[in-house]
Amino acid sequence: MSELPEYKFDHVFDAPRDMVWRAWTDPKLLSRWYGPGIETIIHAYDLKPGGAWLNEMKWGDKADYSKMAFQEVTPPEKLVWHHSSTDSDWNIAANPMMPDWPRTLLTTVLFEEQGAQTMVRLSQIPIDATDAEIACFAKMMAGMDNGWGSGYAVIDTVLAEMQGGEQGD
Amino acid sequence: MGCIYGHQNLVWRSFPDNALTAAAYKYNHIVMEQIGYMDASVNLDAVFAALADPTRRAILSRLADGQASVKDIAAPFEMSQPAVSKHLKVLERAGLIERDIDEQRRPARLKAAKMAVAADWLAEFQKFWGTSFDQLDDVLTSMKAAAERSEDA
């Protein structure tokens, strides 16, 4: 069997590890940064194995729901959860726009002390996934690794043309 | 962005400015509605497969300048016309281009909406954590400032 595709993202935060951990595990703080430029509402946050983080992201009149089921909680070093897209009743559901996107991703976040700073290592791997879901995820990861830069240039041009007149400012 | 994962069903493009991001979200939905929801859901996977190849991306780049015949497209690539035709077929199946049936030349044209949706999907996935982490940087800065203030007090 070939290895499962993995998404990795590392980032060094200029803050001590305890503080970074708090920003991830206090829902008041978490909702301030999780989700790019949109409103994040945390409906539940039960930080223990078997507990769940129920997350809603809102923009305009649209909303997107996901459920994070905690598997492992080791303060202040490690968080592991199953990350699933859901419907508004928190039932795991395929995304209508991308039915083959993995419904659940095993998400691991490691917090490593680096002096006064903290290295956060994020990893996401499809779990309990169909072959189609794994293939979809693998394709996306390959797209990230292999020169999508030129593709983006095309897309930016096209988007700019299409958006003309739509964005007044 | 959806094939975004998990949640990431999300639709975000990462701009430092929140208002811009919100505009991009809204824009995505407009595009989705324009191309027809079912249409998008059937083909996005094929779109990613089609876009994974650098030659096909180059062909799309060429078509962004305007429609072109197979011969025109093949010229700069030093590629045989049959080879180009093969790539065009993949792009056509993915719904990224359309070609005239009647004409001998069968010029190919970009179908931008479909590509925009696929590209946004990937861009949004890619940038979800990046942009969130930038926001986390800001939260940590204010937490540190608050901690220093309470030490001074």
Tab-separated table of C-alpha atoms in Angstrom:
chain	number	residue	atom	x	y	z
A	1	MET	CA	0.000	0.000	0.000
A	2	SER	CA	1.231	3.427	-0.820
A	3	GLU	CA	1.442	6.072	1.841
A	4	LEU	CA	-1.493	8.352	2.454
A	5	PRO	CA	-1.149	11.895	1.175
A	6	GLU	CA	-0.417	14.413	3.907
A	7	TYR	CA	-0.853	18.143	4.225
A	8	LYS	CA	1.830	19.798	6.352
A	9	PHE	CA	2.111	23.338	7.559
A	10	ASP	CA	4.757	24.577	9.995
A	11	HIS	CA	4.911	28.021	11.510
A	12	VAL	CA	7.014	29.655	14.225
A	13	PHE	CA	5.084	31.922	16.562
A	14	ASP	CA	6.887	34.638	18.475
A	15	ALA	CA	5.379	33.731	21.821
A	16	PRO	CA	6.068	31.198	24.590
A	17	ARG	CA	4.516	27.772	24.220
A	18	ASP	CA	2.048	28.098	27.104
A	19	MET	CA	0.621	31.215	25.514
A	20	VAL	CA	0.336	29.584	22.074
A	21	TRP	CA	-1.366	26.574	23.632
A	22	ARG	CA	-3.842	28.886	25.352
A	23	ALA	CA	-4.622	30.634	22.058
A	24	TRP	CA	-5.506	27.205	20.589
A	25	THR	CA	-7.455	25.846	23.503
A	26	ASP	CA	-9.417	28.813	24.882
A	27	PRO	CA	-12.420	29.086	22.550
A	28	LYS	CA	-12.647	32.838	23.118
A	29	LEU	CA	-9.121	33.252	21.775
A	30	LEU	CA	-9.442	30.509	19.172
A	31	SER	CA	-12.474	32.116	17.547
A	32	ARG	CA	-10.496	35.338	17.108
A	33	TRP	CA	-7.991	33.799	14.716
A	34	TYR	CA	-9.367	30.518	13.331
A	35	GLY	CA	-10.797	31.018	9.850
A	36	PRO	CA	-9.383	33.550	7.435
A	37	GLY	CA	-11.155	36.881	7.525
A	38	ILE	CA	-14.549	35.498	8.397
A	39	GLU	CA	-16.699	35.236	11.498
A	40	THR	CA	-15.983	32.090	13.501
A	41	ILE	CA	-18.540	30.888	16.034
A	42	ILE	CA	-17.553	28.066	18.375
A	43	HIS	CA	-20.734	26.312	19.447
A	44	ALA	CA	-19.033	23.782	21.698
A	45	TYR	CA	-15.500	23.185	22.832
A	46	ASP	CA	-14.860	20.211	25.087
A	47	LEU	CA	-11.118	19.756	25.265
A	48	LYS	CA	-10.618	16.104	26.114
A	49	PRO	CA	-10.371	12.826	24.208
A	50	GLY	CA	-13.917	12.053	23.112
A	51	GLY	CA	-14.898	15.735	23.354
A	52	ALA	CA	-15.701	17.890	20.362
A	53	TRP	CA	-15.193	21.378	18.972
A	54	LEU	CA	-18.215	22.417	16.913
A	55	ASN	CA	-17.294	25.228	14.595
A	56	GLU	CA	-19.321	27.512	12.352
A	57	MET	CA	-17.785	29.934	9.911
A	58	LYS	CA	-19.982	32.688	8.575
A	59	TRP	CA	-19.613	35.111	5.755
A	60	GLY	CA	-22.517	37.120	4.496
A	61	ASP	CA	-25.565	34.873	4.649
A	62	LYS	CA	-23.491	31.711	4.082
A	63	ALA	CA	-22.189	29.365	6.724
A	64	ASP	CA	-19.855	26.439	6.832
A	65	TYR	CA	-19.864	23.849	9.589
A	66	SER	CA	-17.228	21.476	10.870
A	67	LYS	CA	-16.734	19.168	13.800
A	68	MET	CA	-13.403	18.457	15.409
A	69	ALA	CA	-13.489	15.313	17.552
A	70	PHE	CA	-10.543	15.357	19.955
A	71	GLN	CA	-8.497	12.162	20.084
A	72	GLU	CA	-5.506	13.257	22.116
A	73	VAL	CA	-4.928	16.270	24.341
A	74	THR	CA	-1.461	16.649	25.863
A	75	PRO	CA	-0.919	20.175	27.207
A	76	PRO	CA	1.017	22.059	26.074
A	77	GLU	CA	2.562	19.758	23.485
A	78	LYS	CA	0.080	17.987	21.309
A	79	LEU	CA	-3.488	18.083	20.006
A	80	VAL	CA	-5.013	15.417	17.776
A	81	TRP	CA	-8.508	15.578	16.341
A	82	HIS	CA	-10.691	14.150	13.587
A	83	HIS	CA	-11.628	17.084	11.408
A	84	SER	CA	-14.923	16.606	9.548
A	85	SER	CA	-17.141	18.820	7.459
A	86	THR	CA	-20.732	18.617	8.648
A	87	ASP	CA	-24.215	19.861	7.954
A	88	SER	CA	-25.788	22.432	10.271
A	89	ASP	CA	-26.855	19.609	12.636
A	90	TRP	CA	-23.229	18.501	13.008
A	91	ASN	CA	-23.697	15.281	11.009
A	92	ILE	CA	-20.616	14.446	9.002
A	93	ALA	CA	-21.344	15.219	5.361
A	94	ALA	CA	-19.538	15.423	2.052
A	95	ASN	CA	-19.016	18.878	0.704
A	96	PRO	CA	-21.487	19.456	-2.118
A	97	MET	CA	-18.946	21.348	-4.158
A	98	MET	CA	-16.336	18.625	-3.854
A	99	PRO	CA	-17.957	15.285	-3.113
A	100	ASP	CA	-14.665	13.410	-3.216
A	101	TRP	CA	-12.949	15.621	-0.699
A	102	PRO	CA	-12.135	13.462	2.371
A	103	ARG	CA	-14.939	13.809	4.892
A	104	THR	CA	-12.569	13.400	7.797
A	105	LEU	CA	-8.948	14.405	8.188
A	106	LEU	CA	-6.775	13.194	11.026
A	107	THR	CA	-5.305	16.461	12.260
A	108	THR	CA	-2.222	16.564	14.474
A	109	VAL	CA	-0.832	19.768	15.946
A	110	LEU	CA	2.526	19.720	17.716
A	111	PHE	CA	3.755	22.619	19.823
A	112	GLU	CA	7.558	22.716	20.204
A	113	GLU	CA	9.447	25.142	22.415
A	114	GLN	CA	12.168	27.076	20.602
A	115	GLY	CA	13.556	29.432	23.242
A	116	ALA	CA	10.991	32.190	23.654
A	117	GLN	CA	9.265	31.096	20.475
A	118	THR	CA	7.034	28.187	19.556
A	119	MET	CA	7.126	25.988	16.471
A	120	VAL	CA	3.688	24.705	15.545
A	121	ARG	CA	3.619	21.708	13.215
A	122	LEU	CA	0.261	20.943	11.646
A	123	SER	CA	-0.475	17.763	9.722
A	124	GLN	CA	-3.651	16.520	8.057
A	125	ILE	CA	-4.164	13.049	6.609
A	126	PRO	CA	-7.381	11.480	5.257
A	127	ILE	CA	-8.822	8.933	7.647
A	128	ASP	CA	-11.406	6.213	6.962
A	129	ALA	CA	-11.327	7.566	3.429
A	130	THR	CA	-12.516	5.968	0.196
A	131	ASP	CA	-10.049	5.507	-2.648
A	132	ALA	CA	-11.711	8.416	-4.435
A	133	GLU	CA	-11.284	10.660	-1.405
A	134	ILE	CA	-7.629	9.723	-1.045
A	135	ALA	CA	-7.056	10.346	-4.756
A	136	CYS	CA	-8.760	13.739	-4.569
A	137	PHE	CA	-6.668	14.788	-1.586
A	138	ALA	CA	-3.461	13.485	-3.184
A	139	LYS	CA	-4.158	15.468	-6.338
A	140	MET	CA	-4.657	18.612	-4.361
A	141	MET	CA	-1.436	18.095	-2.436
A	142	ALA	CA	0.434	17.447	-5.688
A	143	GLY	CA	-1.010	20.665	-7.061
A	144	MET	CA	0.463	22.563	-4.142
A	145	ASP	CA	3.887	21.040	-4.521
A	146	ASN	CA	4.247	21.280	-8.251
A	147	GLY	CA	4.404	24.761	-9.584
A	148	TRP	CA	0.913	25.989	-9.189
A	149	GLY	CA	2.486	29.410	-9.317
A	150	SER	CA	2.096	29.661	-13.064
A	151	GLY	CA	-1.428	28.345	-12.784
A	152	TYR	CA	-2.259	31.078	-10.333
A	153	ALA	CA	-0.951	33.721	-12.706
A	154	VAL	CA	-3.452	32.554	-15.322
A	155	ILE	CA	-6.214	32.388	-12.797
A	156	ASP	CA	-5.506	35.840	-11.428
A	157	THR	CA	-5.776	37.233	-14.939
A	158	VAL	CA	-9.008	35.442	-15.574
A	159	LEU	CA	-10.484	36.414	-12.236
A	160	ALA	CA	-9.542	40.035	-12.749
A	161	GLU	CA	-11.330	40.010	-16.103
A	162	MET	CA	-14.391	38.337	-14.677
A	163	GLN	CA	-14.542	40.576	-11.670
A	164	GLY	CA	-14.333	43.779	-13.658
A	165	GLY	CA	-17.212	45.962	-12.601
A	166	GLU	CA	-18.262	43.650	-9.833
A	167	GLN	CA	-16.026	45.056	-7.202
A	168	GLY	CA	-16.725	48.748	-7.132
A	169	ASP	CA	-13.773	49.432	-4.918
B	1	MET	CA	-13.211	25.858	0.767
B	2	GLY	CA	-14.789	22.374	0.341
B	3	CYS	CA	-12.352	20.003	-1.376
B	4	ILE	CA	-11.230	22.057	1.314
B	5	TYR	CA	-11.177	20.213	3.792
B	6	GLY	CA	-13.173	19.288	6.398
B	7	HIS	CA	-14.489	22.497	6.915
B	8	GLN	CA	-12.480	23.737	4.780
B	9	ASN	CA	-15.093	23.481	2.867
B	10	LEU	CA	-14.327	26.881	2.873
B	11	VAL	CA	-14.080	29.397	0.429
B	12	TRP	CA	-11.446	31.785	1.247
B	13	ARG	CA	-8.750	33.532	-0.544
B	14	SER	CA	-6.075	34.918	1.555
B	15	PHE	CA	-5.839	38.605	1.469
B	16	PRO	CA	-4.425	40.457	4.411
B	17	ASP	CA	-7.465	42.660	4.371
B	18	ASN	CA	-10.607	41.128	5.810
B	19	ALA	CA	-12.988	43.129	3.678
B	20	LEU	CA	-11.277	41.839	0.560
B	21	THR	CA	-11.540	38.296	1.796
B	22	ALA	CA	-15.225	38.687	2.427
B	23	ALA	CA	-15.590	40.057	-1.080
B	24	ALA	CA	-13.777	37.034	-2.451
B	25	TYR	CA	-16.102	34.705	-0.586
B	26	LYS	CA	-19.107	36.435	-1.964
B	27	TYR	CA	-17.564	36.401	-5.387
B	28	ASN	CA	-16.992	32.676	-5.215
B	29	HIS	CA	-20.615	32.098	-4.572
B	30	ILE	CA	-21.565	34.241	-7.500
B	31	VAL	CA	-19.292	32.167	-9.701
B	32	MET	CA	-20.713	28.917	-8.355
B	33	GLU	CA	-24.191	30.093	-9.113
B	34	GLN	CA	-23.176	31.213	-12.578
B	35	ILE	CA	-21.687	27.919	-13.597
B	36	GLY	CA	-24.454	25.888	-12.059
B	37	TYR	CA	-24.033	23.966	-8.893
B	38	MET	CA	-24.389	20.442	-10.269
B	39	ASP	CA	-22.082	21.174	-13.085
B	40	ALA	CA	-19.390	22.193	-10.646
B	41	SER	CA	-19.849	19.259	-8.344
B	42	VAL	CA	-19.519	16.746	-11.148
B	43	ASN	CA	-16.367	18.137	-12.645
B	44	LEU	CA	-14.120	19.730	-10.072
B	45	ASP	CA	-12.112	16.590	-9.587
B	46	ALA	CA	-11.408	16.378	-13.311
B	47	VAL	CA	-10.442	20.022	-13.238
B	48	PHE	CA	-7.732	19.403	-10.681
B	49	ALA	CA	-6.393	16.471	-12.644
B	50	ALA	CA	-6.315	18.608	-15.771
B	51	LEU	CA	-4.561	21.493	-14.039
B	52	ALA	CA	-1.914	19.244	-12.484
B	53	ASP	CA	0.035	19.133	-15.769
B	54	PRO	CA	2.396	22.039	-16.528
B	55	THR	CA	1.861	21.802	-20.304
B	56	ARG	CA	-1.876	22.066	-19.878
B	57	ARG	CA	-1.445	25.052	-17.596
B	58	ALA	CA	0.727	26.641	-20.261
B	59	ILE	CA	-1.963	25.976	-22.853
B	60	LEU	CA	-4.533	27.647	-20.619
B	61	SER	CA	-2.192	30.548	-20.205
B	62	ARG	CA	-2.001	30.861	-23.990
B	63	LEU	CA	-5.779	30.700	-24.278
B	64	ALA	CA	-6.136	33.429	-21.677
B	65	ASP	CA	-4.885	35.737	-24.443
B	66	GLY	CA	-7.667	34.636	-26.777
B	67	GLN	CA	-8.903	31.631	-28.710
B	68	ALA	CA	-6.404	29.663	-30.775
B	69	SER	CA	-6.244	26.725	-33.156
B	70	VAL	CA	-4.346	23.543	-32.411
B	71	LYS	CA	-1.630	24.700	-34.784
B	72	ASP	CA	-1.318	28.056	-33.021
B	73	ILE	CA	-1.192	26.384	-29.657
B	74	ALA	CA	1.386	23.795	-30.716
B	75	ALA	CA	3.816	26.318	-32.213
B	76	PRO	CA	5.470	27.770	-29.086
B	77	PHE	CA	5.601	24.388	-27.330
B	78	GLU	CA	7.550	22.512	-30.011
B	79	MET	CA	4.964	19.817	-29.620
B	80	SER	CA	3.204	17.755	-32.245
B	81	GLN	CA	-0.367	18.706	-33.043
B	82	PRO	CA	-1.653	15.275	-31.973
B	83	ALA	CA	0.064	15.743	-28.615
B	84	VAL	CA	-1.603	19.137	-28.224
B	85	SER	CA	-4.939	17.653	-29.253
B	86	LYS	CA	-4.619	15.106	-26.488
B	87	HIS	CA	-4.079	17.811	-23.899
B	88	LEU	CA	-6.979	19.809	-25.317
B	89	LYS	CA	-9.223	16.796	-24.924
B	90	VAL	CA	-8.368	16.538	-21.235
B	91	LEU	CA	-9.026	20.225	-20.756
B	92	GLU	CA	-12.294	20.003	-22.682
B	93	ARG	CA	-13.482	17.032	-20.646
B	94	ALA	CA	-12.746	18.964	-17.475
B	95	GLY	CA	-14.846	21.819	-18.801
B	96	LEU	CA	-11.944	24.255	-18.781
B	97	ILE	CA	-12.107	25.001	-22.490
B	98	GLU	CA	-14.648	24.747	-25.244
B	99	ARG	CA	-14.087	24.179	-28.959
B	100	ASP	CA	-16.101	24.949	-32.036
B	101	ILE	CA	-17.501	21.837	-33.605
B	102	ASP	CA	-18.352	23.160	-37.035
B	103	GLU	CA	-15.140	24.730	-38.092
B	104	GLN	CA	-12.228	22.905	-39.589
B	105	ARG	CA	-9.807	24.693	-37.284
B	106	ARG	CA	-11.752	23.955	-34.143
B	107	PRO	CA	-10.313	26.870	-32.204
B	108	ALA	CA	-10.192	26.384	-28.443
B	109	ARG	CA	-11.424	28.935	-25.948
B	110	LEU	CA	-10.995	29.252	-22.220
B	111	LYS	CA	-14.055	28.731	-20.048
B	112	ALA	CA	-13.038	30.889	-17.184
B	113	ALA	CA	-15.744	30.322	-14.616
B	114	LYS	CA	-14.995	26.661	-14.103
B	115	MET	CA	-11.313	27.263	-13.711
B	116	ALA	CA	-11.891	30.106	-11.314
B	117	VAL	CA	-13.897	27.874	-9.016
B	118	ALA	CA	-11.307	25.110	-9.070
B	119	ALA	CA	-8.455	27.502	-8.573
B	120	ASP	CA	-10.173	29.229	-5.712
B	121	TRP	CA	-10.819	25.909	-4.098
B	122	LEU	CA	-7.158	25.054	-4.085
B	123	ALA	CA	-6.044	28.565	-3.190
B	124	GLU	CA	-8.440	28.669	-0.326
B	125	PHE	CA	-7.333	25.333	1.012
B	126	GLN	CA	-3.727	26.316	0.716
B	127	LYS	CA	-4.228	29.607	2.442
B	128	PHE	CA	-6.653	28.591	5.165
B	129	TRP	CA	-4.060	27.870	7.789
B	130	GLY	CA	-1.608	30.475	6.508
B	131	THR	CA	-4.085	33.292	6.890
B	132	SER	CA	-5.427	31.927	10.158
B	133	PHE	CA	-1.891	31.734	11.515
B	134	ASP	CA	-1.273	35.345	10.528
B	135	GLN	CA	-4.335	36.207	12.567
B	136	LEU	CA	-3.008	34.081	15.429
B	137	ASP	CA	0.217	36.103	15.312
B	138	ASP	CA	-1.882	39.198	15.990
B	139	VAL	CA	-3.773	37.541	18.830
B	140	LEU	CA	-0.485	36.459	20.454
B	141	THR	CA	0.895	39.971	20.130
B	142	SER	CA	-2.047	41.373	22.035
B	143	MET	CA	-1.827	38.557	24.614
B	144	LYS	CA	1.838	39.396	25.201
B	145	ALA	CA	1.039	43.084	25.531
B	146	ALA	CA	-1.703	42.297	28.052
B	147	ALA	CA	0.664	40.063	30.038
B	148	GLU	CA	3.270	42.812	30.171
B	149	ARG	CA	0.707	45.340	31.303
B	150	SER	CA	-0.397	43.129	34.165
B	151	GLU	CA	3.233	42.595	35.190
B	152	ASP	CA	3.754	46.356	35.325
B	153	ALA	CA	0.662	46.878	37.399
